[in-house]
Short mmCIF file of the C-alpha atoms (twelve columns), coordinates in Angstrom:
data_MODEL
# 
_entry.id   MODEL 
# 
loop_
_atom_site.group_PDB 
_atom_site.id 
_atom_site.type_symbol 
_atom_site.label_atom_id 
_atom_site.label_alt_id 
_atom_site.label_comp_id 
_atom_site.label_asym_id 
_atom_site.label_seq_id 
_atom_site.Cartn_x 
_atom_site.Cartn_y 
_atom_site.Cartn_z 
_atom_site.pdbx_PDB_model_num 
ATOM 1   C CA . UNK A 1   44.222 36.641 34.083 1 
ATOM 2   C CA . UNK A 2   41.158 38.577 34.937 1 
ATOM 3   C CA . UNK A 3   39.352 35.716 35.137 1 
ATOM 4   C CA . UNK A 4   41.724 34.023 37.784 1 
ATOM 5   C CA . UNK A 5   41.596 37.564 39.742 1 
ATOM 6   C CA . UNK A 6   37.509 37.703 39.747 1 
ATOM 7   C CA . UNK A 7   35.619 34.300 39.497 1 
ATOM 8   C CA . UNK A 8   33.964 34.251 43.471 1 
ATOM 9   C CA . UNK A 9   32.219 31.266 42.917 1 
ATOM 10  C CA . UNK A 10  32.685 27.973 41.899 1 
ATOM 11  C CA . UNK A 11  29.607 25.406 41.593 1 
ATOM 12  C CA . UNK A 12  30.241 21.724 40.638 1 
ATOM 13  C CA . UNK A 13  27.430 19.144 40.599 1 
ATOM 14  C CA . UNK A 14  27.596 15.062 40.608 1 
ATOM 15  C CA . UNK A 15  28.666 14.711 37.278 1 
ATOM 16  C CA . UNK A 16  31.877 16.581 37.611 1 
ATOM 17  C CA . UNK A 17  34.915 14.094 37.684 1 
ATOM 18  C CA . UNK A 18  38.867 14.705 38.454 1 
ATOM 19  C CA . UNK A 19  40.011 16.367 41.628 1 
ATOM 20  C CA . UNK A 20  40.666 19.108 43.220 1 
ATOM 21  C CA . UNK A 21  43.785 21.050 41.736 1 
ATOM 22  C CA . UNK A 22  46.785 22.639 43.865 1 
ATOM 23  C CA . UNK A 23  46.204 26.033 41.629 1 
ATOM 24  C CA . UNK A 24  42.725 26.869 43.275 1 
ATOM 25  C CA . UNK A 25  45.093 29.140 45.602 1 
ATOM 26  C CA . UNK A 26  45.227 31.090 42.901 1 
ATOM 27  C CA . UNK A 27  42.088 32.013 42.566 1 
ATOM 28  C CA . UNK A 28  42.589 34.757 45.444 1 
ATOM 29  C CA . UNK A 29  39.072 36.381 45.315 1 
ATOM 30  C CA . UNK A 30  36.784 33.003 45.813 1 
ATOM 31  C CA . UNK A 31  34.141 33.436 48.667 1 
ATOM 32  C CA . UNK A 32  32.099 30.316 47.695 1 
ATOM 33  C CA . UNK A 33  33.274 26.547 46.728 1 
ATOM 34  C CA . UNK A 34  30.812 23.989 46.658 1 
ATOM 35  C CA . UNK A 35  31.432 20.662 44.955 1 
ATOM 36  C CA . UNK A 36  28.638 17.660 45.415 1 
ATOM 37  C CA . UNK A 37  30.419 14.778 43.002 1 
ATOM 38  C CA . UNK A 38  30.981 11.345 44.245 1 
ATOM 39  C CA . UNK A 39  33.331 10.878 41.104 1 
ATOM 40  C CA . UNK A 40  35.683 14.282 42.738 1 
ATOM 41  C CA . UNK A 41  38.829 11.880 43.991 1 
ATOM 42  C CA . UNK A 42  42.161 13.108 45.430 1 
ATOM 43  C CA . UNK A 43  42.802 14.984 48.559 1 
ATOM 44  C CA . UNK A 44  42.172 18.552 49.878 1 
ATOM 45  C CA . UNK A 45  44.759 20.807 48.650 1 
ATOM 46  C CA . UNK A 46  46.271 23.016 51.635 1 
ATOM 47  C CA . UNK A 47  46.799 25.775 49.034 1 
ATOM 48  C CA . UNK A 48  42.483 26.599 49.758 1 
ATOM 49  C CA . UNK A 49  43.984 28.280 52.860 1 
ATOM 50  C CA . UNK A 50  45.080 30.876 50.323 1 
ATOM 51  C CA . UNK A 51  42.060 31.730 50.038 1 
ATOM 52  C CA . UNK A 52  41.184 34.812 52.243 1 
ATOM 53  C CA . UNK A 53  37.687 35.787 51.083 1 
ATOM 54  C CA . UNK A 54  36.263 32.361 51.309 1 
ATOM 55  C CA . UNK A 55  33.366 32.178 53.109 1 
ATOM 56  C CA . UNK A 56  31.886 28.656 51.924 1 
ATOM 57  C CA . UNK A 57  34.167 25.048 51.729 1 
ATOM 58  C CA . UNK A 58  31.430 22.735 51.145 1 
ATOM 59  C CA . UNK A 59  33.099 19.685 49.579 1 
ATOM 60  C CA . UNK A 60  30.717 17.122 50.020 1 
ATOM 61  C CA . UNK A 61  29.573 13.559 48.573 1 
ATOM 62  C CA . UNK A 62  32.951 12.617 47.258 1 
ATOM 63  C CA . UNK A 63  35.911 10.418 47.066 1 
ATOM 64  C CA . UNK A 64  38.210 12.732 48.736 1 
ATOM 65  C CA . UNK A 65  40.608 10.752 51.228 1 
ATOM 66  C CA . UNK A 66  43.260 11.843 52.879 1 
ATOM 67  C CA . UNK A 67  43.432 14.049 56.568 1 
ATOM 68  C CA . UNK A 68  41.562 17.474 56.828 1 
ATOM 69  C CA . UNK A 69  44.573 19.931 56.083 1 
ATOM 70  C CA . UNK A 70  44.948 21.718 59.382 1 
ATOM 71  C CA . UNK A 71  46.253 25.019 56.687 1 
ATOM 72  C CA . UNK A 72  41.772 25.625 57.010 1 
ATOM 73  C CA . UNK A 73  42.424 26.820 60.322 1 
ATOM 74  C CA . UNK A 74  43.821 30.161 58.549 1 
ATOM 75  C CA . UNK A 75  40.612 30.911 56.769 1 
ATOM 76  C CA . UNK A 76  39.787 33.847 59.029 1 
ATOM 77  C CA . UNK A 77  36.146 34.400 56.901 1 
ATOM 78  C CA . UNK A 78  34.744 31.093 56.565 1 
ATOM 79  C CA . UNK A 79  31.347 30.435 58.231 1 
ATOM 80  C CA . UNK A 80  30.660 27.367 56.546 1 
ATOM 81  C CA . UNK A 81  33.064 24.034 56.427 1 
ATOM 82  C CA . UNK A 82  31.229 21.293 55.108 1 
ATOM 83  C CA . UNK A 83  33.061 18.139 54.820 1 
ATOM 84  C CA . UNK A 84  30.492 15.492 55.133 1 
ATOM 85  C CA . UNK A 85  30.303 12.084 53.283 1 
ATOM 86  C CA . UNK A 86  33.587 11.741 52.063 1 
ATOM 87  C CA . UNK A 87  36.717 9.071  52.759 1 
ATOM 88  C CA . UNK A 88  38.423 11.594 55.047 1 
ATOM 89  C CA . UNK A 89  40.333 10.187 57.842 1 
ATOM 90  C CA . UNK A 90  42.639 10.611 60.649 1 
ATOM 91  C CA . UNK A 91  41.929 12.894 63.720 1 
ATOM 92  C CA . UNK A 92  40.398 16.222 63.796 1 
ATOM 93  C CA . UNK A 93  42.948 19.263 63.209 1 
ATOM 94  C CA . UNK A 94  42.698 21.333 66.526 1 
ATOM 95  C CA . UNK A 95  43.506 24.031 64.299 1 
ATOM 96  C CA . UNK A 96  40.000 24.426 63.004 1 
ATOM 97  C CA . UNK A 97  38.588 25.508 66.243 1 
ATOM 98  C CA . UNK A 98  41.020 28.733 65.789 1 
ATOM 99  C CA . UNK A 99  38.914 29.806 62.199 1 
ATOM 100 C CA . UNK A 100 38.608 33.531 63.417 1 
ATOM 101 C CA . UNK A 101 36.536 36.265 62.662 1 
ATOM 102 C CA . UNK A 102 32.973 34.953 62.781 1 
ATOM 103 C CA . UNK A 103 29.977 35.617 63.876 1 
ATOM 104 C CA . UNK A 104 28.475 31.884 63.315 1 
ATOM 105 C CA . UNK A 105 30.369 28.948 62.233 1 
ATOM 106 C CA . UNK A 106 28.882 25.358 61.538 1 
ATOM 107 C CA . UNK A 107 31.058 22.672 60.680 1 
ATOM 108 C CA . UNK A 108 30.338 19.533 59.870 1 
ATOM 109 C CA . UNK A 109 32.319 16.328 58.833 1 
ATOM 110 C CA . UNK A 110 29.692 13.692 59.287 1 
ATOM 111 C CA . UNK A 111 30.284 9.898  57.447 1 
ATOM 112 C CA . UNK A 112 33.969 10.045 57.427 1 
ATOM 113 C CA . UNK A 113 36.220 8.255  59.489 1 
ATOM 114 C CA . UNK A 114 37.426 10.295 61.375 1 
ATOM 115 C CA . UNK A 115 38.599 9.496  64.644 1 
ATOM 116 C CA . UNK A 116 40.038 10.093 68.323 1 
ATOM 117 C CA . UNK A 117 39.156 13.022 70.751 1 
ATOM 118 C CA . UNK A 118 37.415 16.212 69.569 1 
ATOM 119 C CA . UNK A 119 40.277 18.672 69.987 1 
ATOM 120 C CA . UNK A 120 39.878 20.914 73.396 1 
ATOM 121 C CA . UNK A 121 40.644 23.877 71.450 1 
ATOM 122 C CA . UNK A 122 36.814 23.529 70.019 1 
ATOM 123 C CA . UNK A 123 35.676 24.544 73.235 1 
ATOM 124 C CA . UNK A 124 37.671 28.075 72.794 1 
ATOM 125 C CA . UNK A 125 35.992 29.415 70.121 1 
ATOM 126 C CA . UNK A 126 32.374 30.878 71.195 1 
ATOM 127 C CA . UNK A 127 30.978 30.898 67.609 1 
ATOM 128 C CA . UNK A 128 30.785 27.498 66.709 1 
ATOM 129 C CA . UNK A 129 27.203 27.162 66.497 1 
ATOM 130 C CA . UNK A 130 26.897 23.560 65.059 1 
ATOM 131 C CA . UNK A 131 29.229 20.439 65.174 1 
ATOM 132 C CA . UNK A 132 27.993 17.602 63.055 1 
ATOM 133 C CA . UNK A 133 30.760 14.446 63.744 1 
ATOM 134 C CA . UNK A 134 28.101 11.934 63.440 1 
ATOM 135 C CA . UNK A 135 29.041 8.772  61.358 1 
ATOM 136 C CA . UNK A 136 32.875 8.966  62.715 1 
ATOM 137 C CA . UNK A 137 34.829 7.545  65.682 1 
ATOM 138 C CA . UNK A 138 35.441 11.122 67.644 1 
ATOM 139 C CA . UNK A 139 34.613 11.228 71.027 1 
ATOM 140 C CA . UNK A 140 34.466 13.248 74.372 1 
ATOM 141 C CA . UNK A 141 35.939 12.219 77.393 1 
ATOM 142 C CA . UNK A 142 35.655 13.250 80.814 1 
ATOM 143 C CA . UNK A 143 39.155 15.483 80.176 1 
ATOM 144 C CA . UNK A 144 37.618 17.096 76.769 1 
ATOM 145 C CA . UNK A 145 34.284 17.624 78.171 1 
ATOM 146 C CA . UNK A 146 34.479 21.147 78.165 1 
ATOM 147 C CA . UNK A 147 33.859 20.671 74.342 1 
ATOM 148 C CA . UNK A 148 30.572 19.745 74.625 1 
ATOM 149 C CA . UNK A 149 29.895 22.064 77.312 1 
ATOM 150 C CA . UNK A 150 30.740 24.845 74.994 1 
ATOM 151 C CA . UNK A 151 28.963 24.391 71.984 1 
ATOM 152 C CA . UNK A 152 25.224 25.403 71.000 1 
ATOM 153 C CA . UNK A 153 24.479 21.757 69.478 1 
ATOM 154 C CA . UNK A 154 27.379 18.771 68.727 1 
ATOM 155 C CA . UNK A 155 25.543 15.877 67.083 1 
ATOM 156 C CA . UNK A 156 27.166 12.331 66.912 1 
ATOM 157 C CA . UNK A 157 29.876 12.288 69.308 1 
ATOM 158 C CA . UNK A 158 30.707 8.975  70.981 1 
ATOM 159 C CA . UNK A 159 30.420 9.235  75.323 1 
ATOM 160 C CA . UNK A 160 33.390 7.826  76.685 1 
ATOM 161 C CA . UNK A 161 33.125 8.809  80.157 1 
ATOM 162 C CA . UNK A 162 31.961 12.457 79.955 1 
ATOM 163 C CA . UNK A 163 28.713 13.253 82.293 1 
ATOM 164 C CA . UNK A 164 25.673 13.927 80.466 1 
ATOM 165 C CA . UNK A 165 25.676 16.487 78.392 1 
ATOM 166 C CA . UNK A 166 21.881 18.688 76.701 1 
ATOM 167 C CA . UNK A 167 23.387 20.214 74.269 1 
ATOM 168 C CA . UNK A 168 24.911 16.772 72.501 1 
ATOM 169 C CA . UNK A 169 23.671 14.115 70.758 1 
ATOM 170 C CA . UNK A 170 25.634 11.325 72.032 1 
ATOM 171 C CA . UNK A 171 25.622 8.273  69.581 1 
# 
């Protein structure tokens, strides 16, 4: 029990293999998770949005598949989302541009394949620093261009339509 209550970190490295279990809400006082394995398989539980101190998601270089649970959008803390190089797919929960409380957020979710237009809603939240979507099918259009126009840097969106934009690297 008092481990469950006061682990705050949780490191796994490339030759960690399983997935990801539905009882890491429990582990209430987590600010860190940062998993690197491309043997990690399964999906991202929604129960990490239980997770109200966590600061880090990095879940990166792995088999996960599945949608990104829109339940992240809760984690009022988290500065750093880090989904890149996985088997994610599907479109781009709007509910992530919502992740409040921050002074600095950088997501990124390049080499998945993801897909569609980058929610609006990204352009609402003034602290996303960084949005890396390169390696995926998301896109601006001349009716989510405010997106780009937001954002400090956006790298690897696809251009369909949407005037030139500094701040983005189109793809």
């Amino acid at each position: 029990q008092t481990f469950v209550s006061t682990t705050t970190r949780i490191d796994i490295d490339s030759t960690s293999t399983g997935y990801i279990p539905s009882q890491i809400g429990l582990l209430t006082s987590l600010t860190h998770i940062e998993i690197s394995s491309p043997l990690l398989y399964g999906v991202i539980p929604t129960q990490i949005a239980k997770l109200n101190f966590l600061k880090d998601l990095i879940l990166t270089q792995t088999l996960l598949s599945g949608s990104i649970p829109s339940e992240l959008g809760i984690l009022g803390r988290l500065t750093n989302l880090n989904l890149s190089h996985n088997k994610l797919y599907g479109s781009l929960p709007s509910e992530l541009a919502f992740i409040g409380n921050l002074q600095s957020l950088k997501l990124n979710f390049r080499d998945n394949d993801l897909s569609g237009d980058i929610p609006i809603e990204f352009s609402q939240n003034p602290h996303i620093l960084k949005l890396d979507v390169s390696f995926n099918t998301l896109s601006i259009s001349a009716t989510n261009y405010n997106v780009c126009q937001a954002l400090t840097y956006c790298y690897g969106v696809q251009n369909y339509g949407a005037p030139p934009c500094s701040k983005c690297d189109f793809m």
